[in-house]
Coordinates of C-alpha atoms in Angstrom, one line a residue:
Chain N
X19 CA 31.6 21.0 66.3
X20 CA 32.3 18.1 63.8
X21 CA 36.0 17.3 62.3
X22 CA 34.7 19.0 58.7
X23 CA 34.0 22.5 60.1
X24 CA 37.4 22.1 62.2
X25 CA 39.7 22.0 60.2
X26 CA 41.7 24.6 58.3
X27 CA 42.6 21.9 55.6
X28 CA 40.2 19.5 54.2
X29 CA 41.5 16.9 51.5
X30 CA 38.9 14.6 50.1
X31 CA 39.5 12.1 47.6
X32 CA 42.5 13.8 46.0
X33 CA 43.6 12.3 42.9
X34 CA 46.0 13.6 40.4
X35 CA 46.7 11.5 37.1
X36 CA 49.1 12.1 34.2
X37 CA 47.8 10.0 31.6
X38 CA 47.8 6.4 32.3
X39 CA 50.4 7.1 35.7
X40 CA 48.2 8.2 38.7
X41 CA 50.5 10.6 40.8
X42 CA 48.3 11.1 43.7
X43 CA 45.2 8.4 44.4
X44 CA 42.4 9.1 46.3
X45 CA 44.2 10.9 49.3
X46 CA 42.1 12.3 52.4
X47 CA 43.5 14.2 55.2
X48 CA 42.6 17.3 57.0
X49 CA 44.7 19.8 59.0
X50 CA 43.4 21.2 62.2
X51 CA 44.1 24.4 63.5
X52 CA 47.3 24.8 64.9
X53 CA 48.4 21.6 63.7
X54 CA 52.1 20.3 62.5
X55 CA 51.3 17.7 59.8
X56 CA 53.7 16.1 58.5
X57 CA 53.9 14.3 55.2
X58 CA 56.4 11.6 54.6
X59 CA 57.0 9.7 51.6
X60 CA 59.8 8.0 49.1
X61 CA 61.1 10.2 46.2
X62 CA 57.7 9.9 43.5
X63 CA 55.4 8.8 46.0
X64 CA 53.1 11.8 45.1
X65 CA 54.1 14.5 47.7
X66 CA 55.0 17.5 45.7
X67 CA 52.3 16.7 43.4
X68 CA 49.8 17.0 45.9
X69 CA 51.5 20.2 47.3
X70 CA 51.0 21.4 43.9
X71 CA 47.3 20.4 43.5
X72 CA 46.9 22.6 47.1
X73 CA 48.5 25.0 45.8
X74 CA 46.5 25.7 42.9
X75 CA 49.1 25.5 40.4
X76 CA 48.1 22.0 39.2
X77 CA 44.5 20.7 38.8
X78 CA 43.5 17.2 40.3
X79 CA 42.2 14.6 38.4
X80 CA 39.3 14.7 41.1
X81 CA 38.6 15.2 44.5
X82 CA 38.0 18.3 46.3
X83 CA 40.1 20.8 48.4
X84 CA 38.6 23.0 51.0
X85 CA 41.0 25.3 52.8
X86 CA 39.1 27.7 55.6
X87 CA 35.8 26.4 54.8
X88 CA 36.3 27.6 51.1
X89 CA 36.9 25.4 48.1
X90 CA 40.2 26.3 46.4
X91 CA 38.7 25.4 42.5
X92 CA 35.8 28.6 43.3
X93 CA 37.7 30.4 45.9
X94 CA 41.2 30.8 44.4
X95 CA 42.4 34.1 45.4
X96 CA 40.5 33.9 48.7
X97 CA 42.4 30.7 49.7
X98 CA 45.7 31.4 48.6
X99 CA 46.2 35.3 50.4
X100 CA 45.9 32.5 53.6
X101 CA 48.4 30.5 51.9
X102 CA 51.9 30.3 51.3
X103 CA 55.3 28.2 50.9
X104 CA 58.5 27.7 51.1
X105 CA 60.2 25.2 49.1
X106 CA 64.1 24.4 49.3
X107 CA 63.8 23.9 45.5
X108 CA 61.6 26.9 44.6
X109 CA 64.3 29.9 44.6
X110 CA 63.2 33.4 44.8
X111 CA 64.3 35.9 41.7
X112 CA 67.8 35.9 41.3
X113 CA 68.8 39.5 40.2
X114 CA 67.1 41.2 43.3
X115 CA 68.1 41.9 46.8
X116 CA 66.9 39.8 49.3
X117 CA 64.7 42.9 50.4
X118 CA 63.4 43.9 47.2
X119 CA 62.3 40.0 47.0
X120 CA 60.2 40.8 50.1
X121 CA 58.5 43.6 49.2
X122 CA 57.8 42.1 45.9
X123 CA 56.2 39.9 47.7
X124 CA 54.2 42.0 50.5
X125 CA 52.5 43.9 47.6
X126 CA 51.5 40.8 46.3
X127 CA 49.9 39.9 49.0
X128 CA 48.4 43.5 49.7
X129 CA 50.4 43.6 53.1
X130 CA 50.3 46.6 55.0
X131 CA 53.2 49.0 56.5
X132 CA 55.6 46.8 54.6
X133 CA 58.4 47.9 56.3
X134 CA 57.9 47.5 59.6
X135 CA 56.7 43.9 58.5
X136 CA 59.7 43.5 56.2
X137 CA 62.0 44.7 59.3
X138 CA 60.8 42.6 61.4
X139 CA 60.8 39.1 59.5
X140 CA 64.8 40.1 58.2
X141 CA 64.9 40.4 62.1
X142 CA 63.3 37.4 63.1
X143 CA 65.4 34.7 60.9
X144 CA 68.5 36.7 61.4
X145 CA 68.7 37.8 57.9
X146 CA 70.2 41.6 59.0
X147 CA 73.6 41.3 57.1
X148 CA 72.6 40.1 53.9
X149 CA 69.4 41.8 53.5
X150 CA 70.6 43.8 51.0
X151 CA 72.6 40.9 49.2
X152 CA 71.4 40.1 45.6
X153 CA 69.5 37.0 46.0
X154 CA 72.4 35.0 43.1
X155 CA 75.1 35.8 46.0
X156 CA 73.4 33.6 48.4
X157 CA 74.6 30.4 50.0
X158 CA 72.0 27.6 50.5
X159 CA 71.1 28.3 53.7
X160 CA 71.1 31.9 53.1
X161 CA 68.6 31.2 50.4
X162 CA 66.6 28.9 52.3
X163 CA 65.9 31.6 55.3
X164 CA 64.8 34.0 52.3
X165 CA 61.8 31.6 51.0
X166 CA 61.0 30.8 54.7
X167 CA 60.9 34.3 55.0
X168 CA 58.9 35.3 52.1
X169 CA 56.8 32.6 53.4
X170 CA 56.2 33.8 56.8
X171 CA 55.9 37.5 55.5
X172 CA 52.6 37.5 54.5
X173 CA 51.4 35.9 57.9
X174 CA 49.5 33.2 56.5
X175 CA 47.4 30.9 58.2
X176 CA 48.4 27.9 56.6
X177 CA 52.0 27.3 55.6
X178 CA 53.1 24.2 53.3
X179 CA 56.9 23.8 53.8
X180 CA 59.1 20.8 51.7
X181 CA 61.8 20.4 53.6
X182 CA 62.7 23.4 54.7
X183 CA 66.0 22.6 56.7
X184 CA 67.1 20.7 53.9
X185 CA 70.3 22.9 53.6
X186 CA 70.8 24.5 56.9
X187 CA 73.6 24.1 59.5
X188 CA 72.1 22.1 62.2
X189 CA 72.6 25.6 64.5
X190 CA 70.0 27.9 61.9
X191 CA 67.9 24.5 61.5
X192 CA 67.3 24.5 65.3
X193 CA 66.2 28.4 65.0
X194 CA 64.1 27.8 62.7
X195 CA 62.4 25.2 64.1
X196 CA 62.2 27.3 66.6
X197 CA 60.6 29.9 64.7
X198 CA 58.0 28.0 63.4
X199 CA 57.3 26.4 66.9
X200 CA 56.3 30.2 68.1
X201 CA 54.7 31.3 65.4
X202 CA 52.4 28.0 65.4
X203 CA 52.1 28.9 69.2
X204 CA 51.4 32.7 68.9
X205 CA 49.1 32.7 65.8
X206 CA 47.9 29.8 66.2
X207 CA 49.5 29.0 62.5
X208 CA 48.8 25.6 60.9
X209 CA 51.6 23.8 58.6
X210 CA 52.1 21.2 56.3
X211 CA 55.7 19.6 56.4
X212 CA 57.6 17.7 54.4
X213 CA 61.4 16.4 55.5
X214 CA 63.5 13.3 55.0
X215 CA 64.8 14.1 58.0
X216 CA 62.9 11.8 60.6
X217 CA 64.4 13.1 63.5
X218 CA 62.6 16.5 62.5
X219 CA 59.5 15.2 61.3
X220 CA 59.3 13.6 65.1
X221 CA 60.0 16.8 66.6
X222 CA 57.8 18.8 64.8
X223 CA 54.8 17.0 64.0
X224 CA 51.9 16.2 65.8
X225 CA 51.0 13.6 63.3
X226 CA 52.5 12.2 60.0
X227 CA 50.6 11.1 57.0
X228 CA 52.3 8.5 55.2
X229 CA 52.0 8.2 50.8
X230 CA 53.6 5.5 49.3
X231 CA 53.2 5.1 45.3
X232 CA 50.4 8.1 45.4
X233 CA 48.5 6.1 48.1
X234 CA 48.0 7.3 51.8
X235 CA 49.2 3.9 53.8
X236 CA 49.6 5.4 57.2
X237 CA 47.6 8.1 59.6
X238 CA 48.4 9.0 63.0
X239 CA 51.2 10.2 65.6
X240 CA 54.9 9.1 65.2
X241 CA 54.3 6.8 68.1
X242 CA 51.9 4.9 67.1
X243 CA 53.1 5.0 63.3
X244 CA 56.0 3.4 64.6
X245 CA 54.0 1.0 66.6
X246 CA 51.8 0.0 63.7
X247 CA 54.6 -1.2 62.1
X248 CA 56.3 -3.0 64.5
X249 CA 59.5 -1.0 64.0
X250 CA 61.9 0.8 66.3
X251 CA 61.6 4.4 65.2
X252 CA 60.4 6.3 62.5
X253 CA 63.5 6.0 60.4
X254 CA 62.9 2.6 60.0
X255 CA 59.3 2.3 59.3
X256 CA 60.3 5.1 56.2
X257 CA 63.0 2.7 55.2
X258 CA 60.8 -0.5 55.0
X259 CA 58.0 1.2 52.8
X260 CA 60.5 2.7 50.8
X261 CA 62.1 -0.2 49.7
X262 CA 58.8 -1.7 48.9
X263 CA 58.0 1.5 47.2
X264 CA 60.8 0.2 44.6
X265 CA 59.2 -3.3 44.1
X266 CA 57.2 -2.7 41.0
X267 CA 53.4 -3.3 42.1
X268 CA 51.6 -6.0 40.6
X269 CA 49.0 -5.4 38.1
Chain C
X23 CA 41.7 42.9 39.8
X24 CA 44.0 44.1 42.4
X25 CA 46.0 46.7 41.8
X26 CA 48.4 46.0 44.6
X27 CA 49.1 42.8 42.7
X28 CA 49.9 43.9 39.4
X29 CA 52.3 47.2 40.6
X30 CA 53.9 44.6 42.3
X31 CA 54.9 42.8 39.3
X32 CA 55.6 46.1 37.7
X33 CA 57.7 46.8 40.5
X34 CA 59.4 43.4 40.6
X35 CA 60.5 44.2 36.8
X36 CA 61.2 47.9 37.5
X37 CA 64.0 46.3 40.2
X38 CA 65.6 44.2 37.8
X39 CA 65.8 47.0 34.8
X40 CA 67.6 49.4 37.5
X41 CA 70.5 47.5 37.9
X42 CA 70.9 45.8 34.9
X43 CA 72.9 47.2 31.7
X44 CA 72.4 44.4 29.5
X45 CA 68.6 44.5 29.9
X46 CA 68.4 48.7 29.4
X47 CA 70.6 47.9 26.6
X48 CA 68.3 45.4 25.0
X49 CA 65.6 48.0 25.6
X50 CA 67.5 50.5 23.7
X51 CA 70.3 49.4 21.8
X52 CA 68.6 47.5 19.3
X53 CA 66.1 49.8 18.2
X54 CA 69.4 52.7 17.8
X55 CA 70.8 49.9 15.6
X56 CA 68.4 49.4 13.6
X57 CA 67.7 53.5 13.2
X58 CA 71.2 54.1 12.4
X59 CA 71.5 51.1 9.5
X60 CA 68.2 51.8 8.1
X61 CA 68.8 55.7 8.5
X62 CA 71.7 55.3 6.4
X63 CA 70.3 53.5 3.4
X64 CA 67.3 55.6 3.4
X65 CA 69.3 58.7 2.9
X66 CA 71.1 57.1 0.4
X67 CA 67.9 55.6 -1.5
X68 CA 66.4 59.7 -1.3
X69 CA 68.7 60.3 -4.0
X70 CA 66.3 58.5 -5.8
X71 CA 63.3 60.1 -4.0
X72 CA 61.9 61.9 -7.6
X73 CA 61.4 58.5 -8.2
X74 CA 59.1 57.4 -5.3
X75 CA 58.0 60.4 -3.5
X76 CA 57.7 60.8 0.0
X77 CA 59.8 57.8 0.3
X78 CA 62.5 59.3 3.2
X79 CA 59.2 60.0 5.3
X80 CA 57.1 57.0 4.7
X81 CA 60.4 54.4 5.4
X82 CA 61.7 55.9 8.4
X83 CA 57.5 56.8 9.7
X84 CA 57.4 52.9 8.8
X85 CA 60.7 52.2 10.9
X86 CA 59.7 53.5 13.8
X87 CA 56.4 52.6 13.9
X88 CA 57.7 48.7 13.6
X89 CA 59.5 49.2 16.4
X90 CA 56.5 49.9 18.8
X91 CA 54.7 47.0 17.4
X92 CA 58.3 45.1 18.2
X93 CA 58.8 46.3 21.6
X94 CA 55.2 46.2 23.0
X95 CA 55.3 42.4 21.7
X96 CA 59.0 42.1 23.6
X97 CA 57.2 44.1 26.6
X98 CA 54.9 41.6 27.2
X99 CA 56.6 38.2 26.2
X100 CA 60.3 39.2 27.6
X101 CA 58.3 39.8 30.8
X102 CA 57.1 36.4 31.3
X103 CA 60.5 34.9 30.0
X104 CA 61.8 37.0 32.8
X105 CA 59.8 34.8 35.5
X106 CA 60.7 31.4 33.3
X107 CA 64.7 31.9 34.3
X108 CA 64.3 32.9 37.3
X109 CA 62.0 29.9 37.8
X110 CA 59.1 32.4 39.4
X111 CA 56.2 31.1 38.0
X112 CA 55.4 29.0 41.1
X113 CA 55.9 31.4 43.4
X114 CA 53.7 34.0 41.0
X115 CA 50.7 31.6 40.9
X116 CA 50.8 29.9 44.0
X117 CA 49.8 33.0 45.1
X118 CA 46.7 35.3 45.2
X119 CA 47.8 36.9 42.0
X120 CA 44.9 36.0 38.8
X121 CA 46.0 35.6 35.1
X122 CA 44.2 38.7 34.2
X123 CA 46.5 40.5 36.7
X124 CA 49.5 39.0 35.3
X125 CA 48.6 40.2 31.7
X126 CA 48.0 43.6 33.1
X127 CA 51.2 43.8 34.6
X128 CA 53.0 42.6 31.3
X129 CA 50.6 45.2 29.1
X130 CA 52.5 47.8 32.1
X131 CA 55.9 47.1 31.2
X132 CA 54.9 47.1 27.4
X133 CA 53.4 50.4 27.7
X134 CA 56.8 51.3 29.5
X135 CA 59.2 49.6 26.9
X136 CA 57.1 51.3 23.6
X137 CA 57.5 54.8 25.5
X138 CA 61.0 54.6 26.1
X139 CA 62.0 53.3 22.7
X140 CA 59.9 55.6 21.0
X141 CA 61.2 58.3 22.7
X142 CA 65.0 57.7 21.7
X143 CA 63.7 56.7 18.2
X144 CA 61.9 59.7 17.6
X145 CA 64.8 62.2 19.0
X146 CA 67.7 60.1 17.2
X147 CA 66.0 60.4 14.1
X148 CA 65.3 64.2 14.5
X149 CA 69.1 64.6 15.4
X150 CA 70.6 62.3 12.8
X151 CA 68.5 62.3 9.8
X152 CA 66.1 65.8 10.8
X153 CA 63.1 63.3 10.3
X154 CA 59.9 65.1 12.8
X155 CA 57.9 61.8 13.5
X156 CA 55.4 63.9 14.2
X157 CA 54.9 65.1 10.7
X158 CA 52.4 62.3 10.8
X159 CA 50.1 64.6 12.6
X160 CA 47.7 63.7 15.3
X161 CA 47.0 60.6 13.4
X162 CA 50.2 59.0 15.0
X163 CA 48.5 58.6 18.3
X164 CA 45.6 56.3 17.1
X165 CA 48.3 54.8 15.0
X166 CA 50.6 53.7 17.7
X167 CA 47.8 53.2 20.1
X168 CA 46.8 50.3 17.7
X169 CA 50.1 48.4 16.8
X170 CA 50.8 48.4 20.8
X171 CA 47.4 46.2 20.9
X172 CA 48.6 44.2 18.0
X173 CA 52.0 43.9 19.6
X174 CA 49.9 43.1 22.5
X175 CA 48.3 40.5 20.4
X176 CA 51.1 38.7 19.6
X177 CA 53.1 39.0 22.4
X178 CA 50.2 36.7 24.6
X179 CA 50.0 34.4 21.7
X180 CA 53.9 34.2 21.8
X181 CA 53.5 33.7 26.0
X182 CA 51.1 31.0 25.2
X183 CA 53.1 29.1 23.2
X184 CA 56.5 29.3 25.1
X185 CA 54.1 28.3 28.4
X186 CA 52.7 24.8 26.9
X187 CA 56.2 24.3 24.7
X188 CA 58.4 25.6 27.3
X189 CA 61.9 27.0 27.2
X190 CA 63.0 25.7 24.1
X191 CA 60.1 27.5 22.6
X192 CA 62.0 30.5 24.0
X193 CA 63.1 31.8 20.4
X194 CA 60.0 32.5 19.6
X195 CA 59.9 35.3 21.6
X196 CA 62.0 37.1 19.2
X197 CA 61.3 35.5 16.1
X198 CA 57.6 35.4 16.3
X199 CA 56.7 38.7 15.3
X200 CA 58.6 38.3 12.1
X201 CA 56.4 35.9 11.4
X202 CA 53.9 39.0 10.8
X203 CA 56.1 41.7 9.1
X204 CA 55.7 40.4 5.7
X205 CA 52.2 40.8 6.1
X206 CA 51.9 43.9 7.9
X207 CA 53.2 45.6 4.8
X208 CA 55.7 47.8 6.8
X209 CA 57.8 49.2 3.7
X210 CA 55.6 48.7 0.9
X211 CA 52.0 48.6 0.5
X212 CA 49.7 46.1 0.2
X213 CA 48.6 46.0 -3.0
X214 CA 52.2 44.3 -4.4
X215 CA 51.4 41.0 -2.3
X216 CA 49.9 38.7 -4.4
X217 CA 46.5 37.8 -4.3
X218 CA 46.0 35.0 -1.2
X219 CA 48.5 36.7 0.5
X220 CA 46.9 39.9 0.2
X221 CA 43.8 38.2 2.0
X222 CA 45.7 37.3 4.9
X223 CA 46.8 40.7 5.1
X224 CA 43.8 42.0 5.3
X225 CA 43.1 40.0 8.5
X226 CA 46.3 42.0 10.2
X227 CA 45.4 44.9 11.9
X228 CA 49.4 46.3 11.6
X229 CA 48.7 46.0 8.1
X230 CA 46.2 48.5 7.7
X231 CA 47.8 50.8 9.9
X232 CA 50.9 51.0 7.6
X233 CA 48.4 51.2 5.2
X234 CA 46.8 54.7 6.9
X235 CA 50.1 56.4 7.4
X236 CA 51.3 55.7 3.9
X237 CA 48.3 57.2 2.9
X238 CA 48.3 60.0 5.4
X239 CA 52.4 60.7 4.5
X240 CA 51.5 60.6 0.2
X241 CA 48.3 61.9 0.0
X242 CA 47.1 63.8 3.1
X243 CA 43.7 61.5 3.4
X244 CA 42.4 60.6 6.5
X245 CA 43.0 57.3 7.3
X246 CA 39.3 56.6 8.7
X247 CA 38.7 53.3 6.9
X248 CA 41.8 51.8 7.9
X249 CA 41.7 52.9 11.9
X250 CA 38.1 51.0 11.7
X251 CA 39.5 47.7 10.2
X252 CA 42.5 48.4 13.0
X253 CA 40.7 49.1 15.6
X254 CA 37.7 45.9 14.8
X255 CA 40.8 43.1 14.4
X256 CA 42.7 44.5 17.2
X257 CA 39.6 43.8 19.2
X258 CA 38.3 40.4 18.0
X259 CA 41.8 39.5 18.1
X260 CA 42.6 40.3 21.8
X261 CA 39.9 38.6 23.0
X262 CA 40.5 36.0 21.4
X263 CA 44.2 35.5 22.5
X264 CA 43.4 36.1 26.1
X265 CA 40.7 33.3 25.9
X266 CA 43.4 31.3 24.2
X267 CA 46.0 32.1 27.3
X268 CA 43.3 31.2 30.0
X269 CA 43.1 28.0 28.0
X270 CA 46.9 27.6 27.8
X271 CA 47.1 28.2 31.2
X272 CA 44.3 25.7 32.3
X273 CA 46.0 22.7 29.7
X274 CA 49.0 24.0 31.6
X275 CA 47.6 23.5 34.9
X276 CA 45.8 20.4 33.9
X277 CA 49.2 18.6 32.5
X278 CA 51.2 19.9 35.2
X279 CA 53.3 22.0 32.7
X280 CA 53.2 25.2 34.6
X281 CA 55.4 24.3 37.8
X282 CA 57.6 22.5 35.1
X283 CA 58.0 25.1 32.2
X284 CA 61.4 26.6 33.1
X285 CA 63.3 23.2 33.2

């Protein structure tokens, strides 16, 4: 079986411009099944944007995107019931309970016996005592578990998560990596992740694509992104294109 | 379309109305307002009523039937502006859900708002000022049926606009359909607006349904002529304002506006 017919995620030649500023520039990568991918980048380097573009809620430039052997610009609604996110800057509708956000959500998805499934997710991220909570009383972390939740709820096959431990304590961050680790092993769930947190992104991926100024610059495992660069760990390889991220590029 | 997808919208909404005075209140409070002011200075113009005749049933007929054009605009255009501040709109499209089932759902809780309000309308003004809306006969129901679509009409081109503009187009939502009352000829009839005006009248379905049960109220006449003029703009003119929000939405899409709309 070749790569193509592999994969669950299939980027080719993604580009995303915004007038005369191109966002996102010709950007291939695929997801396989299974598969932690992890996306790394400075602030503006084009991450969210292409999120978005996979997403469906903004349309590239050009390029193509084939999720599950379908292409997202045909197969829209196809794609996306396989689909979902968490985001920690996306929130979740403020004047509902953190249940009545969930099965909002099920029925949008067309979920079945929503309330064993609802049960069970407030179970699994230890969401029991605040599962009744209107989503404005939240704290941060509190919130975050909800849009992890939501995005777990409708047992997609492909998750795209932007830094999803961004405002956990390091305890519920450890859970939920946890989580995510079993539910990648049991369903055999693929996910896209995004986190400044390099640690993280070496724990969880099983490789990293690199963007830098909409560009992909680096493809592989931490390891041997690390070892490409010639730097001591991940951290540092992030810091050095970073910073050159800030030199304005010649034209 | 899915129907799972648009109750659940409807039941998103229906969650935030039940614990939430200051929305039932905007549902109802207004329209009471404007019964009770309006009520007041139309019994005190009926002193005059050998004057104008029929004038008491035609202004507070006209009143009501304003609001249901008002509220099934508000229905659909509050209901967007409801997923703008709560910053939803991501979550709503990033998901399975299609545009069409999205308009649905906001023609749902229009349908919804228009019953309500007409509801307490129609039994305040029976207790307060013994006005039976009903004494417009069985032609009320194609009436209201046709200023819902033309406050369907103008509640998607409203949505539209605040979409590519974004939240500081916001006060369009309620301004908007003001926009259209001097031309739908609520309180007086068409034939005082002067000439070009009178021609863009014409091109207002409202207008011709004021026009109807003016007609029906003074004279009695069926208003057939005017429910076909209604009943033909209302339908070029949806059309044409959902192929105008499926364009919106695409520009939208295109320019990276929709993910951005509520900041």
């Amino acid at each position: 079986m070749d790569r193509m017919s592999n994969s669950v995620l299939t980027v080719s030649k993604l580009t995303k411009r915004f007038g005369s500023f191109t966002a996102v520039d010709e950007v291939s990568f695929e997801i396989r099944p299974g598969e932690i991918l992890g996306l790394l980048g400075p602030n503006g380097a084009g991450k969210t944007t292409t999120i978005q573009m996979l997403l469906g809620v903004v349309t590239p430039t050009s390029g193509s995107i084939e999720a599950f052997g379908l292409d997202l610009s045909t197969h829209r609604e196809a794609v996306l019931q396989q689909i979902n996110f968490s985001s920690t800057y996306i929130a979740m509708p403020q004047s509902l309970t953190v249940e009545e956000n969930l099965w909002v959500v099920a029925r949008l998805y067309g979920m079945s016996d929503i309330a064993s499934r609802v049960d069970q997710i407030v179970k699994k991220l230890e969401m029991e005592e605040f599962r009744q909570k209107v989503t404005r009383k939240l704290s941060s972390g509190q919130m975050t578990r909800l849009t992890l939740a939501k995005a777990l709820l409708t047992a997609p096959r492909l998750l795209f998560l932007d830094e999803p431990t961004a405002s956990l304590d390091p305890d519920i961050a450890c859970k939920i990596r946890s989580i995510l680790k079993e539910e990648r092993r049991s369903s055999g769930l693929s996910i896209l992740y995004t986190s400044h947190n390099m640690r993280e992104m070496e724990e969880m991926s099983d490789r990293i694509i690199f963007l830098q100024r909409g560009r992909l610059v680096a493809e592989g495992t931490a390891q041997a992104i690390v070892d490409r660069f010639g730097k001591a760990d991940l951290e540092e390889v992030f810091l050095n294109l970073a910073r050159e991220s800030n030199v304005p590029s010649t034209p | 379309m899915k129907l799972h997808r648009v109750t659940a919208l409807i039941l998103r909404h229906l969650y935030l109305y039940r614990r939430s005075l200051p929305r039932i209140m905007e549902i109802f409070y207004w329209p009471f307002l404007d019964l009770v002011i309006w009520g007041f200075i139309t019994l005190y113009l009926a002193r005059y009523q050998s004057e104008v005749p029929g004038f008491v049933t035609f202004f507070l007929g006209a009143l009501i039937l304003w609001d249901v054009l008002f509220r099934a605009q508000q229905g659909i255009t509050i209901t967007f502006l409801e997923e703008l501040w709560a910053r939803n709109l991501m979550n709503l499209f990033a998901s399975p859900l299609k545009p069409s089932e999205f308009l649905a759902a906001t023609m749902a809780m229009s349908v919804m708002k228009v019953t309500f309000v007409s509801i307490v309308l129609a039994g305040c003004a029976l207790v307060f000022y013994s006005y039976n809306v009903l004494i417009i006969g069985v032609w009320l129901i194609p009436f209201v049926l046709n200023l819902v679509i033309t406050g369907w009409i103008i509640g998607v081109l409203t949505t539209s606009l605040i979409m590519r503009f974004g939240q500081e187009a916001e006060v369009l939502a309620w301004s908007m359909v003001f926009l259209f009352q001097p031309i739908s000829c609520v309180f007086y009839p068409m034939e005082v607006l002067p000439g070009w005006l009178k021609a863009i009248a014409w091109a207002n379905p409202a207008a011709h349904i004021f026009e109807g049960m003016r007609g029906v109220l003074i004279s009695g006449q069926a208003p057939f002529s005017n429910l076909v003029w209604a009943v033909g703009l209302n339908s070029v003119l949806l059309v044409g304002v959902v192929i105008w929000f499926y364009r919106t939405m695409a520009y939208c899409k295109d320019q990276g506006l929709l993910v951005r709309v509520g900041e």
